[in-house]
Short mmCIF file of C-alpha atoms in Angstrom, two decimals:
data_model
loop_
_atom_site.label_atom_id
_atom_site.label_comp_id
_atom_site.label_asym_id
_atom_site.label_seq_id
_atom_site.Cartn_x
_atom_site.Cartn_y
_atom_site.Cartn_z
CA UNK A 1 -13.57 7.34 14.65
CA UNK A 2 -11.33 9.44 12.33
CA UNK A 3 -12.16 12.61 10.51
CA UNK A 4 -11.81 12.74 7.23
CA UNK A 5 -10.93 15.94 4.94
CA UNK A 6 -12.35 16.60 1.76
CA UNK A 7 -10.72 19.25 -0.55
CA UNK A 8 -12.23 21.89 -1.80
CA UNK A 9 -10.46 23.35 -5.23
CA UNK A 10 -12.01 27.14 -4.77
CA UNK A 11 -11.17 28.10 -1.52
CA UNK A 12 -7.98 25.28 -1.00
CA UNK A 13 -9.74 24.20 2.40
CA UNK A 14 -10.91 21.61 3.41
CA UNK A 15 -13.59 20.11 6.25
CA UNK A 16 -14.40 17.67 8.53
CA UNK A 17 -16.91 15.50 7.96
CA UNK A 18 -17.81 11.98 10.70
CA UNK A 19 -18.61 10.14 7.09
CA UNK A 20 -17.73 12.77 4.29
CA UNK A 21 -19.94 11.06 1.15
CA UNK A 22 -20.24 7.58 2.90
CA UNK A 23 -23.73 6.93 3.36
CA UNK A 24 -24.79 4.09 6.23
CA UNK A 25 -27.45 1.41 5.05
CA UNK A 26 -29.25 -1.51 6.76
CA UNK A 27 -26.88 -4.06 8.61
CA UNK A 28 -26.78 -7.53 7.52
CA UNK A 29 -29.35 -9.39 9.09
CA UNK A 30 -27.76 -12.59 9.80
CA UNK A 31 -24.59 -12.76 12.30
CA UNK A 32 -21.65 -10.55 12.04
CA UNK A 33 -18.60 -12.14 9.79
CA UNK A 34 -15.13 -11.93 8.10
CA UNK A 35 -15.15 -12.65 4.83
CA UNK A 36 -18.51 -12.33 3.48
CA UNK A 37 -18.73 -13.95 -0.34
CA UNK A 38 -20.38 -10.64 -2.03
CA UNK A 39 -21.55 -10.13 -5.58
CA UNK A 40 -24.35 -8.57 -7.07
CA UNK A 41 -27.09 -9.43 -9.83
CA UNK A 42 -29.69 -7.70 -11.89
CA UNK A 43 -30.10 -4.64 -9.33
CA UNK A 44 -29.73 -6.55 -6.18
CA UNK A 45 -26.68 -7.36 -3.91
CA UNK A 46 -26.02 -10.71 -1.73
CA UNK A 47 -24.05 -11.90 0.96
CA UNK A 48 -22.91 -15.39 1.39
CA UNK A 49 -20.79 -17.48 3.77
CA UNK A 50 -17.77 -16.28 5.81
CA UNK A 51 -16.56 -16.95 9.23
CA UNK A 52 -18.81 -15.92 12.46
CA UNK A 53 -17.13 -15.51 16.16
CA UNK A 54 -16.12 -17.62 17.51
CA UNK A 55 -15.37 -19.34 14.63
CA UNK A 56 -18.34 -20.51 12.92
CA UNK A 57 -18.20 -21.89 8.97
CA UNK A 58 -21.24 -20.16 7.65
CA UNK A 59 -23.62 -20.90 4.55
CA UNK A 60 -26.64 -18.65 5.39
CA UNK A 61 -27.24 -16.58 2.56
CA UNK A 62 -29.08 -12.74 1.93
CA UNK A 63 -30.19 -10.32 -0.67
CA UNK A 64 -30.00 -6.66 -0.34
CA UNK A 65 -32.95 -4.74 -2.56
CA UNK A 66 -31.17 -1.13 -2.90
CA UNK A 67 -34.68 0.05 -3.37
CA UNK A 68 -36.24 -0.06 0.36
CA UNK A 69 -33.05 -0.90 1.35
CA UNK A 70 -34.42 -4.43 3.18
CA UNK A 71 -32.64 -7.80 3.12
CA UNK A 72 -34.12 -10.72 2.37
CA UNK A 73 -32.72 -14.53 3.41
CA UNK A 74 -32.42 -16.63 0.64
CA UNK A 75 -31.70 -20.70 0.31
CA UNK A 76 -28.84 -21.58 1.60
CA UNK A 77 -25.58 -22.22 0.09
CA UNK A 78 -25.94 -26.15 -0.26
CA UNK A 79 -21.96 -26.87 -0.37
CA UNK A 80 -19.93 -27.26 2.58
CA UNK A 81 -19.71 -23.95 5.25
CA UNK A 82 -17.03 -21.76 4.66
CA UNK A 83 -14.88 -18.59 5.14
CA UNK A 84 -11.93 -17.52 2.87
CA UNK A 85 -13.75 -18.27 -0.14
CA UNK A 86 -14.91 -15.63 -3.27
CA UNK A 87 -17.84 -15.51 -5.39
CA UNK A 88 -17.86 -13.60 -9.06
CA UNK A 89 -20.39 -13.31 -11.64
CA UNK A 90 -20.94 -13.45 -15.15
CA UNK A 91 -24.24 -12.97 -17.52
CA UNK A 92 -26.77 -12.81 -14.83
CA UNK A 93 -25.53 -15.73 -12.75
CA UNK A 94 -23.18 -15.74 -9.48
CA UNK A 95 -19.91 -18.35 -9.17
CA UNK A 96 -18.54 -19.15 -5.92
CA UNK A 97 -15.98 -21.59 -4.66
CA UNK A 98 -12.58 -22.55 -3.11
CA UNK A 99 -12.15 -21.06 0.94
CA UNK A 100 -11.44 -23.25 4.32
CA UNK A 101 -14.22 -26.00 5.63
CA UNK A 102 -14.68 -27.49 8.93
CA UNK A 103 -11.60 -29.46 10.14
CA UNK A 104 -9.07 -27.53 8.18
CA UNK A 105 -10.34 -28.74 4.88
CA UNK A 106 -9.15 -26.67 2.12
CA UNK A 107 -11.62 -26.45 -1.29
CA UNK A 108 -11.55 -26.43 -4.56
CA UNK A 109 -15.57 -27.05 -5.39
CA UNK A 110 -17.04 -24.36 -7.48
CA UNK A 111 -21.02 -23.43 -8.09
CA UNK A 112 -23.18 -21.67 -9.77
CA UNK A 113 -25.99 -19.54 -8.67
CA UNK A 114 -29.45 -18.81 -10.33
CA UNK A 115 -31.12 -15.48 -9.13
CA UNK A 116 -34.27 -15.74 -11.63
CA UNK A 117 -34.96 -19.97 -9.69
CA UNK A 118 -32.99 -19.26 -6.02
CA UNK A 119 -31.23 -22.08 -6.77
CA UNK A 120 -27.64 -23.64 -6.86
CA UNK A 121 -25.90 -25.80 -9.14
CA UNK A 122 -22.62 -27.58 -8.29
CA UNK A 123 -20.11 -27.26 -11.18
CA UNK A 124 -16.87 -28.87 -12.24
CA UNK A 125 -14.04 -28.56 -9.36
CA UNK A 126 -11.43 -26.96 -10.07
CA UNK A 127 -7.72 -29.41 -11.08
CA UNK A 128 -6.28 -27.66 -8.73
CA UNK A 129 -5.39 -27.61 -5.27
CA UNK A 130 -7.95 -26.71 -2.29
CA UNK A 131 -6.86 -23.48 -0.99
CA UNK A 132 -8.49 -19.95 0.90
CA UNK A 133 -8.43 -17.04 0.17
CA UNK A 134 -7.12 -17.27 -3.78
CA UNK A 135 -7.98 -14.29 -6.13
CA UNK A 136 -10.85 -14.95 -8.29
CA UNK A 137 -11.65 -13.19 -11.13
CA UNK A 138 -14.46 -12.97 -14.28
CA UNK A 139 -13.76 -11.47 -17.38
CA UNK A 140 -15.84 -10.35 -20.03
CA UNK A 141 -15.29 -13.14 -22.32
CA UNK A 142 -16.53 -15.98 -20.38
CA UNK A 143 -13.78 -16.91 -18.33
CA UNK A 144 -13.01 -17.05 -14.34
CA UNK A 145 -9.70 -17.03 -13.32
CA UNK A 146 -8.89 -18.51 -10.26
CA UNK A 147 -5.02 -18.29 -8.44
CA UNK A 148 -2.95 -17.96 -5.47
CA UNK A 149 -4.23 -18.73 -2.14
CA UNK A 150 -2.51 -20.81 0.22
CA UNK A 151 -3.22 -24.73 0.62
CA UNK A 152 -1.90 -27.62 2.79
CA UNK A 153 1.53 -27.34 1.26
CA UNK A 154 1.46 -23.41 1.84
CA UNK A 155 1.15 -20.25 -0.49
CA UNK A 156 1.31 -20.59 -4.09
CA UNK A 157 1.17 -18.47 -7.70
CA UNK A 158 -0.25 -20.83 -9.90
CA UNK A 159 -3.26 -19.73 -12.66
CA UNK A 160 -6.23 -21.63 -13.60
CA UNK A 161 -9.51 -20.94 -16.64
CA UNK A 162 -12.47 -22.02 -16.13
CA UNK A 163 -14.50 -22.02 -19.35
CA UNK A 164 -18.52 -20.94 -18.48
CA UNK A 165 -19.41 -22.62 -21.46
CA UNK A 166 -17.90 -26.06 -21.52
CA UNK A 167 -17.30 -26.35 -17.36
CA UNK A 168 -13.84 -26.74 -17.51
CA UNK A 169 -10.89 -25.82 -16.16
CA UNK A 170 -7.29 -25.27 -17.54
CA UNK A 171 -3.99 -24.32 -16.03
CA UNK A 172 -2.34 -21.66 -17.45
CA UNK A 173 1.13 -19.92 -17.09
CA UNK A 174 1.86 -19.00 -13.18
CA UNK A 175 2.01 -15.52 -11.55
CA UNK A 176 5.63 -14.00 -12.41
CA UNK A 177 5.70 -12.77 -8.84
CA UNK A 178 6.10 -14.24 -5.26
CA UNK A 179 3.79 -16.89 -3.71
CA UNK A 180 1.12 -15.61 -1.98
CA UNK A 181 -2.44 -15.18 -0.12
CA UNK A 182 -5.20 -12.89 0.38
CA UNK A 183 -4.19 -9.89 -2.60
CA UNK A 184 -6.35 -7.75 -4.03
CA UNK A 185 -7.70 -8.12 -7.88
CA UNK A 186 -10.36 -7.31 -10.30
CA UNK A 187 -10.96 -7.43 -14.00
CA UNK A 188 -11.34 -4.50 -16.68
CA UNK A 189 -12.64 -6.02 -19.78
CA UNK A 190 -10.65 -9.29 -20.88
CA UNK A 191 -7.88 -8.60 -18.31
CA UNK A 192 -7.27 -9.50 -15.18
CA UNK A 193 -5.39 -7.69 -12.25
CA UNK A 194 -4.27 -8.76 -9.15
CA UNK A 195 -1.43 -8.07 -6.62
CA UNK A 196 -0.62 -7.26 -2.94
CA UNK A 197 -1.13 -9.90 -0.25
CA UNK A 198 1.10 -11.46 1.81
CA UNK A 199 3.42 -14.60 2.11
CA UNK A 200 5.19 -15.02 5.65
CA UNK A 201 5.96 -11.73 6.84
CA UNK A 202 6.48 -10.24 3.30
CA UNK A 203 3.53 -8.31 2.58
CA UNK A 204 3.54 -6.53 -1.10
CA UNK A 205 2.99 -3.44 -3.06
CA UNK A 206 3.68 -5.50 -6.78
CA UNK A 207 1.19 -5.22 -9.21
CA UNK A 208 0.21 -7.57 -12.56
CA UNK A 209 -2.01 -7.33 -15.25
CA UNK A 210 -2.95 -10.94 -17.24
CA UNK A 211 -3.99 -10.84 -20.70
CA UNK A 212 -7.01 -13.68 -20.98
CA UNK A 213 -6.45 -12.99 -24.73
CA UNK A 214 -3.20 -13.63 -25.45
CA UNK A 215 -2.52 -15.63 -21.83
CA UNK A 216 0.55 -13.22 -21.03
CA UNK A 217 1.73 -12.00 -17.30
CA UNK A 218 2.93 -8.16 -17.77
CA UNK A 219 4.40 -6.48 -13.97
CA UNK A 220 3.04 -3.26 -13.69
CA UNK A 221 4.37 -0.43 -11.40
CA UNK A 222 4.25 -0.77 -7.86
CA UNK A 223 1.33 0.55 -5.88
CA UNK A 224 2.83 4.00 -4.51
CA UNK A 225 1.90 3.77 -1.04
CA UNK A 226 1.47 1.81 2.13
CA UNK A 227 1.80 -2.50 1.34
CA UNK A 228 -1.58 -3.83 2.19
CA UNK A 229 -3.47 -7.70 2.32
CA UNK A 230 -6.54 -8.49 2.93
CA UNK A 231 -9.27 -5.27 2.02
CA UNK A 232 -11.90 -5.49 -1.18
CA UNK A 233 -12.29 -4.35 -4.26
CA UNK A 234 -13.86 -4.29 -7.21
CA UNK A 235 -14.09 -2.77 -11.04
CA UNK A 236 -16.63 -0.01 -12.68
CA UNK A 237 -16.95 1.89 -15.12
CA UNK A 238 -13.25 0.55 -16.67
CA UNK A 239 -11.44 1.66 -13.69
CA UNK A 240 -10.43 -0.40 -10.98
CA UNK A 241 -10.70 -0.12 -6.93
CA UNK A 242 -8.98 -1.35 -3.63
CA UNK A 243 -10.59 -0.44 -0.56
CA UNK A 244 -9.78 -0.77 3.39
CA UNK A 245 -7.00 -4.01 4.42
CA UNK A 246 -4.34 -4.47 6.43
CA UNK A 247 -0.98 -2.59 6.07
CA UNK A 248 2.37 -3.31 5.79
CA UNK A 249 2.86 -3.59 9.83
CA UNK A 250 -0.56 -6.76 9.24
CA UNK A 251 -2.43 -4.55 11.37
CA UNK A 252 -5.67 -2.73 10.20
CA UNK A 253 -5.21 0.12 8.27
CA UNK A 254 -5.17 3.73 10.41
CA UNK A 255 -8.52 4.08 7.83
CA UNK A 256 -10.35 3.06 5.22
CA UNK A 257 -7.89 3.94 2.44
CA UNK A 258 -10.14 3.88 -1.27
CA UNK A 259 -7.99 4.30 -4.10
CA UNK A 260 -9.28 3.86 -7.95
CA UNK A 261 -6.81 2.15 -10.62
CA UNK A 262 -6.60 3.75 -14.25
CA UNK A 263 -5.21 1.18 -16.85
CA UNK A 264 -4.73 3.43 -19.49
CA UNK A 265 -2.19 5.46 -16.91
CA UNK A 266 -0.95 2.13 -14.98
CA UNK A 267 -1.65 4.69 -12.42
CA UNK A 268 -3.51 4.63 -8.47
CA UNK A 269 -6.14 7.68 -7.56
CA UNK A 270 -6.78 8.26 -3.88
CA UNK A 271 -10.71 8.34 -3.41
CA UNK A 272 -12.52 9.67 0.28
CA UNK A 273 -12.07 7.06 2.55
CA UNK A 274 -14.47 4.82 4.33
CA UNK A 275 -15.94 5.47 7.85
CA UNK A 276 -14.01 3.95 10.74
CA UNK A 277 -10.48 2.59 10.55
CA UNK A 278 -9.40 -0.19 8.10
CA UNK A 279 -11.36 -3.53 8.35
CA UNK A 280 -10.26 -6.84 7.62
CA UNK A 281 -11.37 -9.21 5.27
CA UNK A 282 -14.58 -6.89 4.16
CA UNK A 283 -16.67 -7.63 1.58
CA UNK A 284 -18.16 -5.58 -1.59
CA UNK A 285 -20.68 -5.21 -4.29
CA UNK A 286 -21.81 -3.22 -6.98
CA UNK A 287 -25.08 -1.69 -8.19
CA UNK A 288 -25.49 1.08 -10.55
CA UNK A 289 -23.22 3.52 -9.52
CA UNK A 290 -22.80 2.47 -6.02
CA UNK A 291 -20.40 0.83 -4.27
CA UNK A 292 -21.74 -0.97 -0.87
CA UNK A 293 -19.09 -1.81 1.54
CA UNK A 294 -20.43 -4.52 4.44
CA UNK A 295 -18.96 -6.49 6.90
CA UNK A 296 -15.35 -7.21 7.79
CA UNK A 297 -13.61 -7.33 11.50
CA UNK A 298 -12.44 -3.51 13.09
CA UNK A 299 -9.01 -2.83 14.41
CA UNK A 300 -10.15 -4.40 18.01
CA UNK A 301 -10.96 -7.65 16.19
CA UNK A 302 -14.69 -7.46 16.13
CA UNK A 303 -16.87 -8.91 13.26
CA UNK A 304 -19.04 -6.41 12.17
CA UNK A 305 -22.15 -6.81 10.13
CA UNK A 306 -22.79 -3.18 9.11
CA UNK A 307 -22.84 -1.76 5.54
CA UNK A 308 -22.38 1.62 3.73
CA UNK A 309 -22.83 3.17 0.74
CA UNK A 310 -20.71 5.65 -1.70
CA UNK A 311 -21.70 7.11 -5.44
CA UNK A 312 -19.11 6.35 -7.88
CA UNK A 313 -19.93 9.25 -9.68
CA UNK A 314 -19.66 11.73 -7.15
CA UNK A 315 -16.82 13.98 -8.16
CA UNK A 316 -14.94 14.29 -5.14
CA UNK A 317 -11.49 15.77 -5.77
CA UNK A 318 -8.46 14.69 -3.73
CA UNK A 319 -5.05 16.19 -4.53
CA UNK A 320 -3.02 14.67 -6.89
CA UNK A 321 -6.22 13.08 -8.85
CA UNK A 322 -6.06 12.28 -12.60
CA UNK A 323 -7.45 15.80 -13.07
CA UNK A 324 -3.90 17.26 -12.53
CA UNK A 325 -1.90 14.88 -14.53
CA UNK A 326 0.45 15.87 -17.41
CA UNK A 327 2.51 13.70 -20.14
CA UNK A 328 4.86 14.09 -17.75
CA UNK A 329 6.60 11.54 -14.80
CA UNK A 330 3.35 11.38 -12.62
CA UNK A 331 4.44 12.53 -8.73
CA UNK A 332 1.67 12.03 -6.55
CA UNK A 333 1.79 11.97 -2.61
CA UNK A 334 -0.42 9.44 -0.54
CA UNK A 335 -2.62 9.50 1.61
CA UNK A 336 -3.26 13.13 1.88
CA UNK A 337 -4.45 14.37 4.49
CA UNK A 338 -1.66 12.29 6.14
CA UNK A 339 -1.73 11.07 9.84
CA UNK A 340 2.15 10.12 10.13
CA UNK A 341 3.83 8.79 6.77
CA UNK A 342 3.84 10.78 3.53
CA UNK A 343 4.07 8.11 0.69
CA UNK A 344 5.77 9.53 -2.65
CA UNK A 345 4.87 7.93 -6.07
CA UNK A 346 8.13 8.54 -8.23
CA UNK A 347 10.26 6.75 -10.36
CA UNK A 348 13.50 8.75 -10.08
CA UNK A 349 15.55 10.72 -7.23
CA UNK A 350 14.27 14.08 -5.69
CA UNK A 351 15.53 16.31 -3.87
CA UNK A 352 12.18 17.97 -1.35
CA UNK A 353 11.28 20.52 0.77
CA UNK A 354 8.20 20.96 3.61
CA UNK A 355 6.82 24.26 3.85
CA UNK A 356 4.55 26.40 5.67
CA UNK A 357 2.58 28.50 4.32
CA UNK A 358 4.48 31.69 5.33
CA UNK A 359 7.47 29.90 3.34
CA UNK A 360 9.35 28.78 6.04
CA UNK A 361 10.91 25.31 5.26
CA UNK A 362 10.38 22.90 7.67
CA UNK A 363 12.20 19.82 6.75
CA UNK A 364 14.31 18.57 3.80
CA UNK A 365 15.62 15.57 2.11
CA UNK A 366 16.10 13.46 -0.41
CA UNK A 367 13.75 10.47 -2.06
CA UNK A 368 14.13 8.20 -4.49
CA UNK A 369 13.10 4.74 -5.48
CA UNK A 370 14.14 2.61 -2.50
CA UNK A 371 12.78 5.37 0.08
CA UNK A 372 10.11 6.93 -1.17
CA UNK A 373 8.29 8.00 2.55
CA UNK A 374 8.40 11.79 4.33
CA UNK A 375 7.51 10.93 8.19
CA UNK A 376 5.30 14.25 8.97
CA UNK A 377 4.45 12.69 12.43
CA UNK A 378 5.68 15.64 14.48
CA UNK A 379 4.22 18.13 12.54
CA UNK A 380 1.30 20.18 13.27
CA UNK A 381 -2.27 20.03 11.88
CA UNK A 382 -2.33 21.73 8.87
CA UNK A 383 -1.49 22.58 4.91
CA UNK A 384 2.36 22.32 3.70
CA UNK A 385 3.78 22.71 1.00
CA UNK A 386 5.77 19.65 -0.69
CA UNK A 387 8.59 20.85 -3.31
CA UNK A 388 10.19 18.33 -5.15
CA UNK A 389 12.70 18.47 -7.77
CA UNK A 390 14.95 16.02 -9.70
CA UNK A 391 18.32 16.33 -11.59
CA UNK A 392 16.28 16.21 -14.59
CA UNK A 393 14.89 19.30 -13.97
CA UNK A 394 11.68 18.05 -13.39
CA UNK A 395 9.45 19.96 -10.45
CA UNK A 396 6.26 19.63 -8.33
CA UNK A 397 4.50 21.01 -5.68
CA UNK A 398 2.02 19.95 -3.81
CA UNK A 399 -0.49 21.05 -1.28
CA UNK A 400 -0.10 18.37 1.51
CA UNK A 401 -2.93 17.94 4.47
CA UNK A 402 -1.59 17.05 7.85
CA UNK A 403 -4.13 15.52 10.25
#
């Protein structure tokens, strides 16, 4: 298992910590899976469905009480067993659909679960094709927005609304990007956000917000670092979050990468990664101000059924956070610490320099949108110093964490 270094702003140290702010809680008791269907209601989390070695359709279903940190089994999903599906939820109830059933059978059922009766209710399916792993997303105004996945015919970028109040669905305009499965998405308010995933061999870094309000696609700027598919996320406190995946090579992430999405800045903050390397297909909820992160399959391809727990509110600072920002072109370096590859988020050329502390430059070169990586692979364990500067006269530098 990695270390992983938190900064500290008075000294400009940092430490090593086995799980830094991560905080283990009680495994799942049912068998370990890929992706779990997770969503939480009224101060309690659950866990539904997903796929079980060696590959078992599940529909057992659990809920975690935060309070004695116990899980209880619940009644069983009634629909069909599945993996690749997603659950979401809206004004005290839980909707969950779509995903893969025995015999290759792609979905497109939807239902609705009662916390306050344990029970389920099987709503309108979906007009659309059956497909796994689509993005699927609630927004505050009484809508769930289902899209993407991949079904018989392959991966596709079509939208559909489903109303809460009337059952209903309705296509609307399509994703202005590629076709695609498995991205990453969540909802602020009355929009919607979703991006990443992977089509083929392509995976992406593109990013889109979708106005429920006035049903308009707007491309946002491109995630700064590593392409990813297949991790979690999930929204609070107006911000939203993409945790763990796959990277850009569709192997696991070297670790559990956590970065937090500002809308008002269209802009990504790194946040203290998970234990362990990247997992795939993980699962989380929400409650309070914690984030629970369960399940998934490790880089050796084994289905885990562990969970832990991190407070949103804890403060931790990672260079190149929010706190630092100006009016100004926002450069920001991820991940740092760095392991090998130095991702740069910048929207014009730079010229850069790597220095040492005694102010010896290391390396040079030049950056811009097309190449935006340093590879720090040979370099030592340590802090550098990252100058960049652009024609424009405009400067940075950075305190950069090598691994």
């Amino acid at each position: 298992m990695k270390s992983f270094y938190i900064l500290l702003i008075s000294l400009i140290s940092f430490h090593v910590s086995a799980q830094g702010n991560w905080e283990k809680k009680s495994s799942i008791p049912g068998v370990a899976r890929h992706h779990p269907v997770t969503f939480a209601l009224n101060g309690k989390g659950y866990v539904a469905t997903g796929l079980a070695s060696p590959s078992f359709l599940l529909q057992d279903f659990f809920e975690y009480d935060p309070t004695t940190d116990t899980w209880t089994q619940k009644t069983s999903f009634p629909g069909t067993a599945r993996s690749f599906a997603y659950g979401v939820t809206h004004n005290g109830k839980a909707y969950l659909g779509f995903g893969l059933g025995t015999g290759n059978q792609r979905l497109n059922d939807f239902w609705e679960y009662d916390p306050a009766t344990d029970q389920w209710t099987q709503l309108s399916d979906c007009g659309c094709t059956g497909r796994r792993h689509p993005a699927m997303v609630a927004t505050d105004n009484g809508k769930i927005f289902v899209g993407m996945g991949d079904d018989l015919n392959g991966d596709q970028n079509d939208w559909w609304e489903y109303d809460i109040a009337t059952n209903t669905w309705t296509q609307k305009g399509s994703l202005p990007g590629p076709r695609r499965h498995h991205p990453y998405y969540f909802g602020i308010g009355s929009d919607t956000y979703v991006g990443f995933g992977h089509s083929g061999l392509n995976i992406y870094n593109d990013f889109y917000r979708y106005n429920s309000v006035s049903e308009t696609w707007t491309q946002m700027r491109d995630f700064p670092g590593e392409a990813r598919v297949a991790g979690a996320q999930f929204n609070y406190d107006a911000y939203g979050y993409i945790i763990s995946g796959e990277g850009a090579d569709h192997q696991n992430l070297d670790s559990g990468e956590f970065f937090r999405y500002d809308p008002r800045l269209d802009s990504w903050f790194e946040q203290e990664v998970h234990p362990g390397p990247g997992r795939w297909a993980t699962g989380t909820f929400v409650i309070d101000d914690m984030v629970y992160l369960v399940a998934g399959e490790d880089d050796r391809s084994i289905m885990l059924n562990d969970m832990w727990a991190y407070d949103l509110k804890r403060t931790t600072v990672i260079a190149g956070s929010d706190e630092n920002l100006s009016s100004d072109e926002e450069i920001k370096a991820y991940p740092n610490p760095v392991s090998n590859t130095l991702y740069l988020n910048i929207q014009s050329t730079y010229t850069y320099s790597v220095n040492g502390f005694d102010g010896k430059t290391i390396m040079t070169g030049e950056a811009d949108q097309l190449n935006k990586r340093i590879d720090m692979t040979e370099l030592n364990a340590g802090i550098y110093l990252l100058q960049l500067s652009s024609e424009e006269g405009v400067s940075k530098t950075i305190k950069v964490f090598k691994k």
